[in-house]
Every structure is written in structure tokens, then in C-alpha cells.
Tab-separated table of C-alpha atoms and ligand atoms in Angstrom:
chain	number	residue	atom	x	y	z
A	1	MET	CA	-0.952	-19.344	31.576
A	2	THR	CA	-4.804	-19.842	31.312
A	3	GLU	CA	-5.131	-16.793	33.438
A	4	MET	CA	-3.037	-14.660	31.273
A	5	ARG	CA	-5.219	-15.672	28.370
A	6	THR	CA	-8.614	-14.485	30.141
A	7	ASN	CA	-6.954	-11.064	30.552
A	8	THR	CA	-5.923	-10.697	26.815
A	9	LYS	CA	-8.394	-8.811	24.553
A	10	LYS	CA	-8.626	-9.754	20.924
A	11	LEU	CA	-8.366	-7.213	18.138
A	12	PHE	CA	-9.762	-7.884	14.655
A	13	ILE	CA	-8.657	-5.568	11.941
A	14	LYS	CA	-10.139	-5.716	8.299
A	15	THR	CA	-7.758	-3.572	5.866
A	16	TYR	CA	-8.942	-2.087	2.861
A	17	GLY	CA	-7.037	-0.066	0.109
A	18	CYS	CA	-3.240	0.364	-0.388
A	19	GLN	CA	-0.183	-0.867	1.291
A	20	MET	CA	-0.024	2.155	3.642
A	21	ASN	CA	-3.141	0.838	5.215
A	22	VAL	CA	-1.472	-2.576	5.554
A	23	TYR	CA	1.368	-0.938	7.346
A	24	ASP	CA	-0.882	1.296	9.449
A	25	SER	CA	-3.104	-1.716	10.472
A	26	ASP	CA	0.027	-3.283	12.074
A	27	ARG	CA	1.153	-0.086	13.790
A	28	MET	CA	-2.333	0.158	15.330
A	29	SER	CA	-2.171	-3.471	16.455
A	30	ASP	CA	1.437	-2.640	17.651
A	31	ALA	CA	-0.117	0.394	19.452
A	32	LEU	CA	-2.704	-1.950	21.332
A	33	VAL	CA	-0.275	-4.728	22.515
A	34	PRO	CA	0.783	-2.726	25.640
A	35	HIS	CA	-2.942	-2.355	26.660
A	36	GLY	CA	-3.600	-6.188	26.596
A	37	TYR	CA	-4.599	-6.725	23.058
A	38	GLU	CA	-3.597	-9.420	20.662
A	39	THR	CA	-4.805	-9.879	17.184
A	40	THR	CA	-7.247	-12.476	16.005
A	41	LEU	CA	-8.026	-13.681	12.563
A	42	ASP	CA	-11.496	-14.762	13.675
A	43	ILE	CA	-13.825	-11.984	13.888
A	44	ASN	CA	-16.208	-14.014	16.169
A	45	HIS	CA	-13.531	-13.939	18.731
A	46	ALA	CA	-13.038	-10.267	18.729
A	47	ASP	CA	-13.607	-7.819	21.434
A	48	LEU	CA	-12.569	-4.943	19.060
A	49	VAL	CA	-13.128	-4.948	15.344
A	50	LEU	CA	-11.168	-1.949	13.595
A	51	LEU	CA	-12.233	-1.414	9.809
A	52	ASN	CA	-9.141	0.396	8.227
A	53	THR	CA	-10.777	1.826	5.205
A	54	CYS	CA	-9.945	3.347	1.796
A	55	HIS	CA	-11.579	6.389	-0.076
A	56	ILE	CA	-9.717	6.235	-3.132
A	57	ARG	CA	-12.856	5.005	-5.242
A	58	GLU	CA	-16.547	5.167	-4.919
A	59	LYS	CA	-16.564	1.331	-4.560
A	60	ALA	CA	-13.996	1.128	-1.975
A	61	SER	CA	-15.933	3.570	0.270
A	62	GLU	CA	-19.133	1.940	-0.054
A	63	LYS	CA	-17.873	-1.215	1.312
A	64	VAL	CA	-17.615	0.359	4.760
A	65	PHE	CA	-21.365	0.883	5.110
A	66	SER	CA	-22.237	-2.560	4.040
A	67	GLU	CA	-19.556	-4.052	6.646
A	68	LEU	CA	-20.946	-1.728	9.415
A	69	GLY	CA	-24.443	-3.297	8.663
A	70	ARG	CA	-22.825	-6.863	9.118
A	71	LEU	CA	-21.123	-5.578	12.417
A	72	LYS	CA	-24.199	-4.476	13.766
A	73	GLU	CA	-25.780	-7.839	13.519
A	74	LEU	CA	-22.475	-9.393	15.159
A	75	GLN	CA	-22.998	-7.053	17.967
A	76	THR	CA	-26.602	-7.647	18.634
A	77	GLU	CA	-25.853	-11.469	18.674
A	78	ARG	CA	-23.020	-10.840	20.997
A	79	ARG	CA	-25.060	-8.631	23.194
A	80	ALA	CA	-27.811	-11.302	23.415
A	81	ALA	CA	-25.537	-13.871	24.592
A	82	GLY	CA	-24.280	-11.407	27.366
A	83	GLY	CA	-20.990	-10.143	25.721
A	84	ASP	CA	-20.161	-7.186	23.446
A	85	VAL	CA	-17.969	-5.819	20.864
A	86	MET	CA	-16.370	-2.459	20.213
A	87	ILE	CA	-16.338	-1.074	16.565
A	88	GLY	CA	-13.887	1.374	15.390
A	89	VAL	CA	-13.460	2.960	11.705
A	90	ALA	CA	-10.074	4.097	11.001
A	91	GLY	CA	-8.397	5.205	7.634
A	92	CYS	CA	-9.255	7.284	4.761
A	93	VAL	CA	-13.046	6.878	4.684
A	94	ALA	CA	-13.071	8.005	8.382
A	95	GLN	CA	-10.748	10.926	7.725
A	96	ALA	CA	-13.198	12.316	4.942
A	97	GLU	CA	-16.583	11.263	6.296
A	98	GLY	CA	-16.076	11.091	10.137
A	99	GLU	CA	-19.415	12.777	11.293
A	100	GLU	CA	-21.453	11.216	8.355
A	101	ILE	CA	-20.038	7.792	9.672
A	102	ALA	CA	-21.053	8.348	13.379
A	103	ARG	CA	-24.447	9.598	12.242
A	104	ARG	CA	-25.241	6.926	9.643
A	105	ALA	CA	-23.947	4.018	11.798
A	106	PRO	CA	-24.575	4.340	15.493
A	107	VAL	CA	-22.997	1.022	16.098
A	108	VAL	CA	-19.572	2.856	15.918
A	109	ASP	CA	-17.581	3.698	18.888
A	110	MET	CA	-14.664	5.559	17.448
A	111	VAL	CA	-14.101	7.111	14.039
A	112	PHE	CA	-10.486	8.190	13.629
A	113	GLY	CA	-8.151	9.255	10.523
A	114	PRO	CA	-4.612	8.209	9.785
A	115	GLN	CA	-3.136	11.110	11.691
A	116	ALA	CA	-4.564	9.883	15.029
A	117	TYR	CA	-3.347	6.421	15.277
A	118	HIS	CA	-0.970	7.084	18.145
A	119	LYS	CA	-4.182	8.230	20.102
A	120	LEU	CA	-5.852	5.025	19.618
A	121	PRO	CA	-5.210	3.562	23.152
A	122	ASP	CA	-6.471	6.790	24.583
A	123	MET	CA	-9.646	7.134	22.383
A	124	LEU	CA	-10.352	3.177	23.299
A	125	ALA	CA	-10.353	4.134	27.116
A	126	ARG	CA	-12.509	7.043	26.528
A	127	ALA	CA	-14.998	4.682	24.559
A	128	GLU	CA	-14.949	1.889	27.068
A	129	ALA	CA	-15.620	4.420	29.916
A	130	GLN	CA	-18.491	5.650	28.145
A	131	ARG	CA	-19.936	2.351	27.696
A	132	HIS	CA	-19.846	1.685	31.238
A	133	VAL	CA	-21.764	4.803	32.084
A	134	HIS	CA	-24.457	4.403	29.339
A	135	PRO	CA	-24.113	1.390	26.959
A	136	THR	CA	-26.889	2.654	24.567
A	137	MET	CA	-26.580	6.278	24.750
A	138	LYS	CA	-23.113	6.676	23.809
A	139	GLN	CA	-21.735	9.020	21.255
A	140	ALA	CA	-18.791	8.099	18.851
A	141	ILE	CA	-15.560	9.397	19.554
A	142	ILE	CA	-14.544	11.239	16.488
A	143	ASP	CA	-10.778	12.165	15.629
A	144	THR	CA	-10.195	13.539	12.165
A	145	ASP	CA	-7.460	16.297	13.265
A	146	PHE	CA	-4.049	16.638	11.544
A	147	PRO	CA	-2.114	17.237	14.746
A	148	GLU	CA	1.189	19.096	14.808
A	149	GLU	CA	3.036	16.132	16.714
A	150	ASP	CA	4.743	13.405	14.810
A	151	LYS	CA	2.543	10.221	15.221
A	152	PHE	CA	5.602	7.900	14.461
A	153	GLU	CA	7.308	9.336	17.533
A	154	HIS	CA	4.421	8.209	19.896
A	155	LEU	CA	3.789	4.868	18.045
A	156	PRO	CA	5.370	1.986	19.691
A	157	ALA	CA	7.664	-0.352	17.547
A	158	ALA	CA	6.396	-3.908	16.946
A	159	LYS	CA	7.676	-6.536	19.628
A	160	LYS	CA	10.329	-8.753	17.756
A	161	GLU	CA	8.234	-11.742	18.129
A	162	VAL	CA	5.363	-9.847	16.481
A	163	THR	CA	7.697	-8.892	13.533
A	164	ILE	CA	9.240	-12.352	13.312
A	165	LYS	CA	5.529	-13.682	12.925
A	166	ARG	CA	4.939	-11.300	10.031
A	167	GLY	CA	7.466	-12.717	7.766
A	168	LEU	CA	10.726	-12.335	5.742
A	169	THR	CA	9.233	-9.049	4.005
A	170	ALA	CA	7.968	-5.650	5.621
A	171	PHE	CA	6.665	-2.379	4.835
A	172	LEU	CA	7.967	0.789	6.192
A	173	THR	CA	6.261	4.006	5.647
A	174	VAL	CA	8.729	6.722	5.094
A	175	GLN	CA	6.729	9.492	3.863
A	176	GLU	CA	2.748	10.339	3.784
A	177	GLY	CA	0.453	12.709	2.244
A	178	CYS	CA	0.590	14.702	-0.884
A	179	ASP	CA	1.033	18.089	-2.332
A	180	LYS	CA	0.518	17.389	-5.954
A	181	PHE	CA	-3.324	17.604	-6.089
A	182	CYS	CA	-4.112	15.579	-9.195
A	183	SER	CA	-7.700	16.322	-10.082
A	184	PHE	CA	-9.127	13.159	-9.647
A	185	CYS	CA	-7.563	12.203	-6.290
A	186	VAL	CA	-8.619	12.207	-2.683
A	187	VAL	CA	-5.257	11.594	-0.974
A	188	PRO	CA	-4.223	15.178	-0.320
A	189	TYR	CA	-7.549	15.548	1.641
A	190	THR	CA	-7.440	12.285	3.531
A	191	ARG	CA	-3.651	11.854	4.246
A	192	GLY	CA	-2.831	15.615	4.249
A	193	ALA	CA	0.354	17.465	3.252
A	194	GLU	CA	3.399	15.605	2.343
A	195	VAL	CA	5.341	14.677	5.465
A	196	SER	CA	8.791	12.577	5.485
A	197	ARG	CA	9.843	10.782	8.669
A	198	PRO	CA	13.442	11.800	9.989
A	199	VAL	CA	16.231	9.600	8.545
A	200	SER	CA	17.322	8.316	12.177
A	201	GLN	CA	13.667	7.031	12.526
A	202	VAL	CA	13.663	5.215	9.293
A	203	ILE	CA	17.008	3.804	9.869
A	204	ALA	CA	16.107	2.576	13.503
A	205	GLU	CA	13.019	0.839	12.201
A	206	ALA	CA	14.644	-0.818	9.426
A	207	ARG	CA	17.497	-2.071	11.887
A	208	GLY	CA	14.432	-3.582	14.059
A	209	LEU	CA	12.908	-5.172	11.145
A	210	VAL	CA	16.163	-6.681	9.965
A	211	ASP	CA	17.046	-7.659	13.706
A	212	ALA	CA	13.960	-9.649	13.752
A	213	GLY	CA	14.713	-11.809	10.299
A	214	VAL	CA	13.387	-9.266	7.586
A	215	LYS	CA	15.348	-9.547	4.424
A	216	GLU	CA	13.594	-7.166	2.085
A	217	ILE	CA	11.823	-3.866	2.968
A	218	THR	CA	9.392	-1.785	0.752
A	219	LEU	CA	9.517	1.653	1.731
A	220	LEU	CA	5.970	3.257	1.470
A	221	GLY	CA	4.768	6.779	0.644
A	222	GLN	CA	1.856	8.023	-1.266
A	223	ASN	CA	4.877	10.116	-3.061
A	224	VAL	CA	7.759	7.959	-1.801
A	225	ASN	CA	10.019	9.368	-4.315
A	226	ALA	CA	9.458	12.939	-2.701
A	227	TYR	CA	11.035	11.795	0.416
A	228	HIS	CA	12.873	14.539	1.978
A	229	GLY	CA	13.635	13.712	5.524
A	230	LEU	CA	16.092	15.330	7.702
A	231	ASP	CA	19.229	13.867	8.929
A	232	GLY	CA	21.013	14.498	12.240
A	233	SER	CA	22.517	17.730	11.055
A	234	GLY	CA	19.162	19.119	9.725
A	235	ARG	CA	19.921	18.206	6.087
A	236	SER	CA	17.121	17.232	3.859
A	237	VAL	CA	17.945	13.721	2.319
A	238	THR	CA	16.450	12.316	-0.881
A	239	LEU	CA	15.043	8.733	-1.416
A	240	GLY	CA	18.056	7.875	-3.468
A	241	GLU	CA	20.187	8.943	-0.566
A	242	LEU	CA	18.247	7.190	1.760
A	243	ALA	CA	18.698	4.017	-0.153
A	244	TYR	CA	22.469	4.292	0.271
A	245	LEU	CA	22.148	4.504	3.951
A	246	LEU	CA	19.649	1.639	3.955
A	247	ALA	CA	22.009	-0.339	1.981
A	248	ASP	CA	24.645	-0.290	4.648
A	249	ILE	CA	22.442	-2.111	7.209
A	250	PRO	CA	23.944	-5.759	7.603
A	251	GLY	CA	21.414	-8.596	6.920
A	252	LEU	CA	19.039	-6.256	4.656
A	253	GLU	CA	19.178	-7.959	1.278
A	254	ARG	CA	16.377	-6.330	-0.751
A	255	LEU	CA	14.943	-2.755	-0.930
A	256	ARG	CA	12.004	-1.603	-2.838
A	257	TYR	CA	9.812	1.402	-2.899
A	258	THR	CA	6.200	2.639	-4.015
A	259	THR	CA	4.472	4.715	-5.119
A	260	SER	CA	6.441	7.173	-6.941
A	261	HIS	CA	5.629	10.248	-9.266
A	262	PRO	CA	7.186	10.841	-12.399
A	263	ARG	CA	8.130	14.353	-11.523
A	264	ASP	CA	10.171	13.262	-8.698
A	265	MET	CA	12.244	10.618	-10.441
A	266	ASP	CA	15.730	12.519	-9.718
A	267	ASP	CA	19.180	11.985	-10.562
A	268	ALA	CA	20.057	10.579	-7.016
A	269	LEU	CA	17.425	7.996	-7.511
A	270	MET	CA	18.817	6.860	-10.745
A	271	GLU	CA	22.150	6.494	-9.422
A	272	ALA	CA	20.819	4.515	-6.485
A	273	HIS	CA	19.460	2.247	-9.084
A	274	ARG	CA	22.698	1.944	-10.997
A	275	ASP	CA	24.677	1.465	-8.134
A	276	LEU	CA	23.152	-0.535	-5.280
A	277	ASP	CA	22.346	-4.078	-5.777
A	278	ILE	CA	19.935	-4.029	-3.027
A	279	LEU	CA	17.711	-1.866	-4.725
A	280	MET	CA	15.409	-4.197	-6.961
A	281	PRO	CA	14.927	-3.525	-10.596
A	282	TYR	CA	11.179	-2.786	-10.264
A	283	LEU	CA	9.550	0.323	-10.346
A	284	HIS	CA	5.962	1.483	-10.070
A	285	LEU	CA	5.690	4.540	-11.725
A	286	PRO	CA	2.001	5.617	-12.680
A	287	VAL	CA	1.238	7.848	-15.626
A	288	GLN	CA	-2.416	7.406	-15.593
A	289	SER	CA	-3.031	8.555	-19.177
A	290	GLY	CA	-1.152	8.712	-22.507
A	291	SER	CA	-2.897	11.914	-23.557
A	292	ASP	CA	-1.448	15.365	-23.016
A	293	SER	CA	-4.720	17.067	-22.843
A	294	ILE	CA	-5.996	14.432	-20.138
A	295	LEU	CA	-2.803	14.657	-18.198
A	296	LYS	CA	-3.226	18.304	-18.057
A	297	ALA	CA	-6.848	18.185	-16.898
A	298	MET	CA	-5.503	15.655	-14.392
A	299	ASN	CA	-3.053	18.313	-13.249
A	300	ARG	CA	-0.301	15.669	-13.592
A	301	ARG	CA	2.348	18.384	-14.627
A	302	HIS	CA	3.953	16.593	-17.042
A	303	THR	CA	3.561	15.426	-20.569
A	304	ALA	CA	3.629	11.702	-22.148
A	305	ALA	CA	6.815	12.681	-23.807
A	306	GLU	CA	8.454	13.585	-20.523
A	307	TYR	CA	7.292	10.278	-19.000
A	308	MET	CA	8.897	8.470	-21.785
A	309	SER	CA	12.089	10.382	-21.329
A	310	ILE	CA	12.157	9.423	-17.608
A	311	ILE	CA	11.689	5.725	-18.383
A	312	GLU	CA	14.674	6.198	-20.800
A	313	ARG	CA	16.706	7.410	-18.084
A	314	ILE	CA	15.692	4.824	-15.736
A	315	LYS	CA	16.540	1.960	-18.359
A	316	LYS	CA	19.808	3.760	-18.983
A	317	ALA	CA	20.656	3.231	-15.121
A	318	ARG	CA	19.326	-0.163	-14.777
A	319	PRO	CA	18.678	-1.679	-17.892
A	320	ASP	CA	16.694	-4.621	-16.589
A	321	MET	CA	14.183	-2.506	-14.737
A	322	ALA	CA	10.663	-3.921	-14.797
A	323	LEU	CA	7.955	-1.255	-14.977
A	324	SER	CA	4.604	-1.182	-13.628
A	325	GLY	CA	2.026	1.661	-13.834
A	326	ASP	CA	-1.437	2.762	-12.798
A	327	PHE	CA	-4.058	3.985	-15.476
A	328	ILE	CA	-7.491	5.610	-15.177
A	329	VAL	CA	-9.888	5.330	-18.111
A	330	GLY	CA	-12.801	7.623	-18.773
A	331	PHE	CA	-11.497	10.882	-17.023
A	332	PRO	CA	-14.205	13.447	-17.913
A	333	GLY	CA	-13.364	14.664	-21.377
A	334	GLU	CA	-11.402	11.627	-22.447
A	335	THR	CA	-12.082	11.098	-26.248
A	336	ASP	CA	-11.467	7.932	-28.531
A	337	GLN	CA	-8.263	9.584	-29.558
A	338	ASP	CA	-7.051	10.332	-25.973
A	339	PHE	CA	-7.717	6.670	-25.048
A	340	GLU	CA	-5.786	5.521	-28.209
A	341	ASP	CA	-2.805	7.727	-26.856
A	342	THR	CA	-2.949	5.758	-23.652
A	343	LEU	CA	-2.878	2.337	-25.367
A	344	ARG	CA	0.137	3.900	-27.289
A	345	ILE	CA	2.203	4.805	-24.332
A	346	ILE	CA	1.357	1.231	-22.752
A	347	ALA	CA	2.727	-0.262	-25.951
A	348	ASP	CA	5.673	1.937	-25.957
A	349	VAL	CA	6.773	1.154	-22.462
A	350	GLY	CA	6.102	-2.454	-22.194
A	351	TYR	CA	4.813	-3.045	-18.780
A	352	ALA	CA	5.550	-5.788	-16.519
A	353	SER	CA	2.262	-5.286	-14.850
A	354	ALA	CA	-0.202	-2.390	-14.363
A	355	TYR	CA	-3.341	-1.526	-12.320
A	356	SER	CA	-6.276	-0.103	-14.364
A	357	PHE	CA	-9.386	1.719	-12.943
A	358	LYS	CA	-12.475	3.200	-14.455
A	359	TYR	CA	-12.459	7.077	-13.242
A	360	SER	CA	-14.696	7.576	-10.063
A	361	THR	CA	-15.998	11.014	-9.100
A	362	ARG	CA	-14.655	11.618	-5.629
A	363	PRO	CA	-16.459	14.302	-3.755
A	364	GLY	CA	-14.416	17.140	-2.865
A	365	THR	CA	-11.786	16.698	-5.599
A	366	PRO	CA	-11.587	19.396	-8.627
A	367	GLY	CA	-12.588	16.517	-11.118
A	368	ALA	CA	-16.008	16.232	-9.538
A	369	ASN	CA	-16.951	19.685	-11.038
A	370	LEU	CA	-15.859	18.706	-14.479
A	371	GLY	CA	-18.508	18.201	-16.995
A	372	ASP	CA	-18.339	15.893	-19.966
A	373	GLN	CA	-18.352	12.638	-18.093
A	374	VAL	CA	-17.703	9.470	-19.964
A	375	ALA	CA	-20.497	6.963	-20.451
A	376	GLU	CA	-20.213	3.656	-18.175
A	377	GLU	CA	-20.304	1.341	-21.148
A	378	VAL	CA	-17.508	3.203	-22.851
A	379	LYS	CA	-15.380	3.136	-19.783
A	380	ASN	CA	-16.136	-0.487	-19.524
A	381	GLU	CA	-14.917	-1.249	-23.057
A	382	ARG	CA	-11.886	1.049	-22.708
A	383	LEU	CA	-11.079	-0.797	-19.365
A	384	TRP	CA	-11.406	-4.002	-21.098
A	385	ARG	CA	-9.098	-3.178	-24.018
A	386	LEU	CA	-6.330	-1.651	-21.718
A	387	GLN	CA	-6.323	-4.865	-19.650
A	388	GLU	CA	-6.187	-6.936	-22.549
A	389	LEU	CA	-3.080	-5.072	-23.751
A	390	VAL	CA	-1.380	-5.079	-20.489
A	391	ASN	CA	-2.341	-8.840	-19.745
A	392	THR	CA	-0.154	-9.560	-23.149
A	393	GLN	CA	2.629	-7.505	-21.888
A	394	THR	CA	2.587	-9.395	-18.586
A	395	THR	CA	2.612	-12.725	-20.350
A	396	ALA	CA	5.390	-11.675	-22.479
A	397	PHE	CA	7.431	-10.358	-19.565
A	398	HIS	CA	6.971	-13.677	-17.811
A	399	ALA	CA	7.847	-15.850	-20.779
A	400	SER	CA	11.090	-13.626	-21.407
A	401	CYS	CA	12.184	-15.024	-18.103
A	402	VAL	CA	12.103	-18.665	-19.147
A	403	GLY	CA	15.756	-19.880	-19.317
A	404	LYS	CA	17.170	-17.212	-17.175
A	405	THR	CA	18.556	-17.732	-13.534
A	406	LEU	CA	17.230	-15.454	-11.129
A	407	PRO	CA	17.841	-14.905	-7.400
A	408	VAL	CA	14.662	-15.789	-5.576
A	409	LEU	CA	13.932	-14.911	-2.021
A	410	ILE	CA	12.207	-18.059	-0.665
A	411	GLU	CA	9.423	-16.895	1.645
A	412	ARG	CA	7.049	-19.709	2.257
A	413	PRO	CA	5.921	-23.288	1.735
A	414	GLY	CA	4.405	-23.780	-1.647
A	415	ARG	CA	0.685	-24.603	-2.242
A	416	MET	CA	1.740	-28.374	-2.808
A	417	ALA	CA	3.792	-30.376	-0.475
A	418	GLY	CA	7.420	-30.364	-1.368
A	419	GLN	CA	7.104	-26.964	-2.823
A	420	VAL	CA	8.287	-23.618	-1.806
A	421	GLY	CA	7.595	-20.052	-3.092
A	422	GLY	CA	9.130	-16.834	-3.277
A	423	ARG	CA	9.717	-13.643	-5.433
A	424	SER	CA	12.072	-12.795	-8.276
A	425	PRO	CA	13.618	-9.430	-8.301
A	426	TYR	CA	10.816	-8.121	-10.533
A	427	LEU	CA	8.335	-8.911	-7.909
A	428	GLN	CA	7.039	-12.146	-9.834
A	429	ALA	CA	5.815	-15.119	-7.660
A	430	VAL	CA	8.032	-18.055	-8.216
A	431	HIS	CA	7.409	-21.660	-7.379
A	432	LEU	CA	9.648	-24.476	-7.113
A	433	ASP	CA	10.313	-27.924	-5.846
A	434	GLY	CA	12.429	-27.675	-2.564
A	435	SER	CA	12.539	-28.251	1.012
A	436	THR	CA	11.161	-25.638	3.582
A	437	ASP	CA	15.028	-25.529	4.743
A	438	LEU	CA	15.303	-22.998	1.823
A	439	ILE	CA	13.045	-20.610	3.169
A	440	GLY	CA	14.645	-17.339	4.598
A	441	ALA	CA	17.378	-17.065	2.052
A	442	ILE	CA	17.638	-16.006	-1.535
A	443	HIS	CA	18.560	-18.773	-3.886
A	444	GLN	CA	19.433	-18.970	-7.569
A	445	VAL	CA	16.604	-20.390	-9.470
A	446	GLU	CA	16.329	-21.390	-13.234
A	447	ILE	CA	13.120	-20.410	-14.435
A	448	ILE	CA	11.687	-23.371	-16.450
A	449	GLY	CA	8.099	-22.076	-17.161
A	450	THR	CA	5.320	-19.917	-16.555
A	451	SER	CA	1.798	-20.636	-15.042
A	452	THR	CA	-1.041	-18.152	-14.552
A	453	ASN	CA	0.553	-14.933	-12.956
A	454	SER	CA	3.763	-16.801	-11.628
A	455	LEU	CA	6.798	-18.416	-12.758
A	456	VAL	CA	7.945	-22.079	-12.413
A	457	GLY	CA	11.636	-22.619	-11.232
A	458	ARG	CA	14.289	-25.215	-10.444
A	459	LEU	CA	16.879	-24.765	-7.721
A	460	LYS	CA	20.046	-24.084	-9.563
A	461	VAL	CA	22.680	-26.289	-7.651
A	462	ALA	CA	26.158	-24.728	-7.775
A	463	GLN	CA	28.524	-26.525	-10.144
A	464	ALA	CA	31.818	-27.962	-8.415
A	465	ALA	CA	34.841	-25.991	-9.631
B	501	5AD	N1	-10.767	7.166	-9.973
B	501	5AD	C1	-10.191	6.009	-10.410
B	501	5AD	N2	-8.994	5.938	-9.957
B	501	5AD	C2	-8.384	6.524	-9.250
B	501	5AD	N3	-7.063	6.542	-8.734
B	501	5AD	C3	-7.030	7.428	-7.843
B	501	5AD	N4	-8.077	8.221	-7.771
B	501	5AD	C4	-9.153	7.762	-8.770
B	501	5AD	C5	-10.287	8.162	-9.055
B	501	5AD	N5	-10.832	9.060	-8.482
B	501	5AD	C6	-6.142	5.408	-9.155
B	501	5AD	C7	-4.905	6.042	-9.650
B	501	5AD	C8	-4.014	5.889	-8.508
B	501	5AD	C9	-4.326	4.638	-8.189
B	501	5AD	C10	-3.785	4.497	-6.604
B	501	5AD	O1	-5.628	4.688	-8.000
B	501	5AD	O2	-4.542	5.328	-10.788
B	501	5AD	O3	-2.459	5.808	-9.042
B	502	SF4	FE1	-7.180	4.489	-0.271
B	502	SF4	FE2	-5.392	6.313	-0.791
B	502	SF4	FE3	-6.070	6.154	1.638
B	502	SF4	FE4	-4.418	4.339	0.609
B	502	SF4	S1	-4.151	6.457	0.936
B	502	SF4	S2	-6.081	3.913	1.884
B	502	SF4	S3	-5.367	4.118	-1.484
B	502	SF4	S4	-7.390	6.442	-0.093
């Protein structure tokens, strides 16, 4: 047994950014398992460190270079002790700034974008071979191509025992990339054009997850509701239709999806929300701004009124739908009135939660060429006011759940002994007293209170008839 240990190499992945990166990190680690790697949570034990990076805002990008500085120190220490560590940069910063990273940070062995993950074992073998020849004169291996082949076809599925360890909920990327070109956004450049995975691939992966005990799957895509994967007969299937197919998988109890674009909320998806209990009543539908002129400058291609009418249709299909959104404050040219319009749409919708950001100029996007930048203090003040409003709404939403009985998927032991924790259909964290035997199933829980960012519940004991 100990012999096997010494042959195993350790992989440490640090993930930044969105859920798609979380999913990708797992797939990269799955791809390296057949090559003798297992993941470690301790960077000091790692033979290979991968940074899975995010380019969405300036701050997210900057983190990469400061982390690479720390990794340089780690490598120096390791080498002084007669060992070594290999370093790879993956993700969206790698895609956008591959050459620049290799130039600025010679510590890096490999730089590769999201479309090259299936080539990771090959890149690693080449990087290792280079080290043996010339450890100090190496050149980083860079792969930022958008290849023709389907990377998912070449990425191995997770081993069942690995999926079991990952827990009861799982992500499943069904769509990648974006053709919408919002003027603030790097995604069309870092993730490329919109591509959907074929239906059979998605169903097979979902079945594998459920077979390993997963109860809840969140379908991922930068534009997940633009999904248009092909079925066996070559017909294009929408996300709504895919939901019906996934609902037929025995043992799958909950289905979610994120992130959606308002323009792709089609009737099939609304019908799926009306018909399928498995499809959770929580929708992340970013609007970004409530001002029509800003929406136009952002190239969102919908108005505030159109967004509101979509919300109305959704609520008709599923009256208890909880909504979440993304907002950008301080887009170039945003006036006080534009910002008031954003507060207004938030007040009108009533969000269960929302994510909000100060506009950050991203190189290569059309927004980067716009004049009329908003001053930093103004952005700070607007962000603060927006978050105050959203916090009030979130608190009100949590409070409205008190007294209700909600189905809660119990996922883990609670922070305190004798407690367990899980999630409501509306993605709220719920804590309750109960034994760990409850973990792994959906239980009826009476909501008896709220605490910061979560609900407090009591297991509902079924009444004898
Ligand atoms: N500046 C600020 N926020 C941004 N987002 C995307 N690009 C930018 C940017 N340049 C936000 C949007 C998007 C979320 C993922 O990040 O709100 O929906
Ligand atoms: Fe960040 Fe967008 Fe890349 Fe996700 S897809 S990691 S949000 S830049």
C-alpha cells in the first residue's frame, strides 16, 4: 500500500471565478487521475499547482500575478530542499494573456485556456520532459487555441468514488461560450463562440452523477438557456426540452441551471418550470441595469420593460419563483437618473439575492473604448446604495419563509454538534437540529427563524393518520 502512495503525485488546484471554473477544475483533476495524480488540499504537498483563473473584472485578473509571486517562493524553497513543483495557469486569464503570463512569470511551466483542458496530460508530459533536459532554460508551454474537436469527448469521466466524495450536488456544464457580445464582457473572447454539448453526452454524464449518489444537478453555461444541443436524430434541443429528459432519470431529485440571458427565456423553459417539480423555483436572470440607454450601450438588446414582462411570464408559470440577478454600477455614461432606474427595477422585481459590481474596464471589449467614465467615489456610493436595497430584499425574502414548511435537501453536518444543514428549493441555506442520518435525502422542514444569510428550521415529523 505504501508503495502505491510513493508513486502518486499530488495536484493542488486553486479556482477563481465562476461555477464553470469549479466544474472545469474537477474535470482537469479527473483528466490527471489516469496519469497518477490525486488532489491535495495542502499546497505544500503539491507536485503540480494549477491556477484556474478568472478574467471577468480587473481585480480577478490581478490575483494571478500576485499568486504567481508566492508560487515562485514555494518553488525556490522546494528546490533548496531537493524537490520541485510544476506550475500551470489555466482558465480565462490564461486564454486572454497567455504570452504575457509566460513572459512576466518564468516560474510558469504551462499556460492554457479552457478549450485545451483535454490536452493537459500531454502538455504536462512535454513540460516534464523539458525539465529533465534543461530545468532552468525551459520555455512555458502555451495553448490558447480554440480547437475544432469537442474537448468533452476527450475528457475522462470522474471515477465513481471521486464523484461520491464530491457530495450530493454537482455541476454539469452543458453549454460554453457566448455570441451576445455585451460591451462590458470578456467572455466571448475568453470562452469563445457559443457551443452546446450533445444531448446524449449530457444525459450520460447526469446518469453517472446520479449513479454516484448525486441528488441535485446544476446545469452550467455562460448562456445556459441558449442551449441547443443535438439529439440522436440531429434535432436541436432547447434547455426546456433537456429539462424534461433529465427529469426522467430515476434518482435525480433536483435540477437547477445558471446563468441565463433574458433574451433566451423561451416558452419551452417556462413550460418546464410550470410542469416539472424537479426544476427548482430559483432563477438567476441578470439584467445589469434598469436604464434603457445604459442597456443599449451595454448591447444587452432588451429594454427594462421587456425584462419586466419576462419576469411576469415566469411568475405566471411558477408563482413562487425566487429571482436573483447581476448588476453593474458605473458603466460609462451612467447618470444619476440611470442609476435611479436601476434601483427602480430592483424595487419592482424584488430579488431573493443579487450580485453587484462596479464597472471594470476590460481590455479588448467595446466598453473599453467608451469615454465618460464614472468617478470611483460615485461608483462606490452607487454600489453601496444598491447593495443596501438588495440586502433589505434578501432579508424580507428569508423572513417570508418563516412559518412555511419547505423541502430541504440535507447535505452535511451543521456547524454545531447535533445539527445538519442543507438547502431550500430557493437555494437558501437551512440549519436544523437533527442526526447525520438525515443527510442524503430531502426532508420536510418547518422554517422557524432566520439568521444572517440562512434559515433556521425544525424537522417536520409526519402526523399519524
Ligand atoms: N465590470 C464589472 N462587472 C462585470 N461583469 C461582467 N463583466 C464586467 C465588467 N467588465 C459582471 C456582470 C456579469 C457577472 C458575471 O459579472 O454582472 O453578469
Ligand atoms: Fe471568469 Fe467569465 Fe471565465 Fe467564468 S467564464 S472564469 S466568470 S471570465
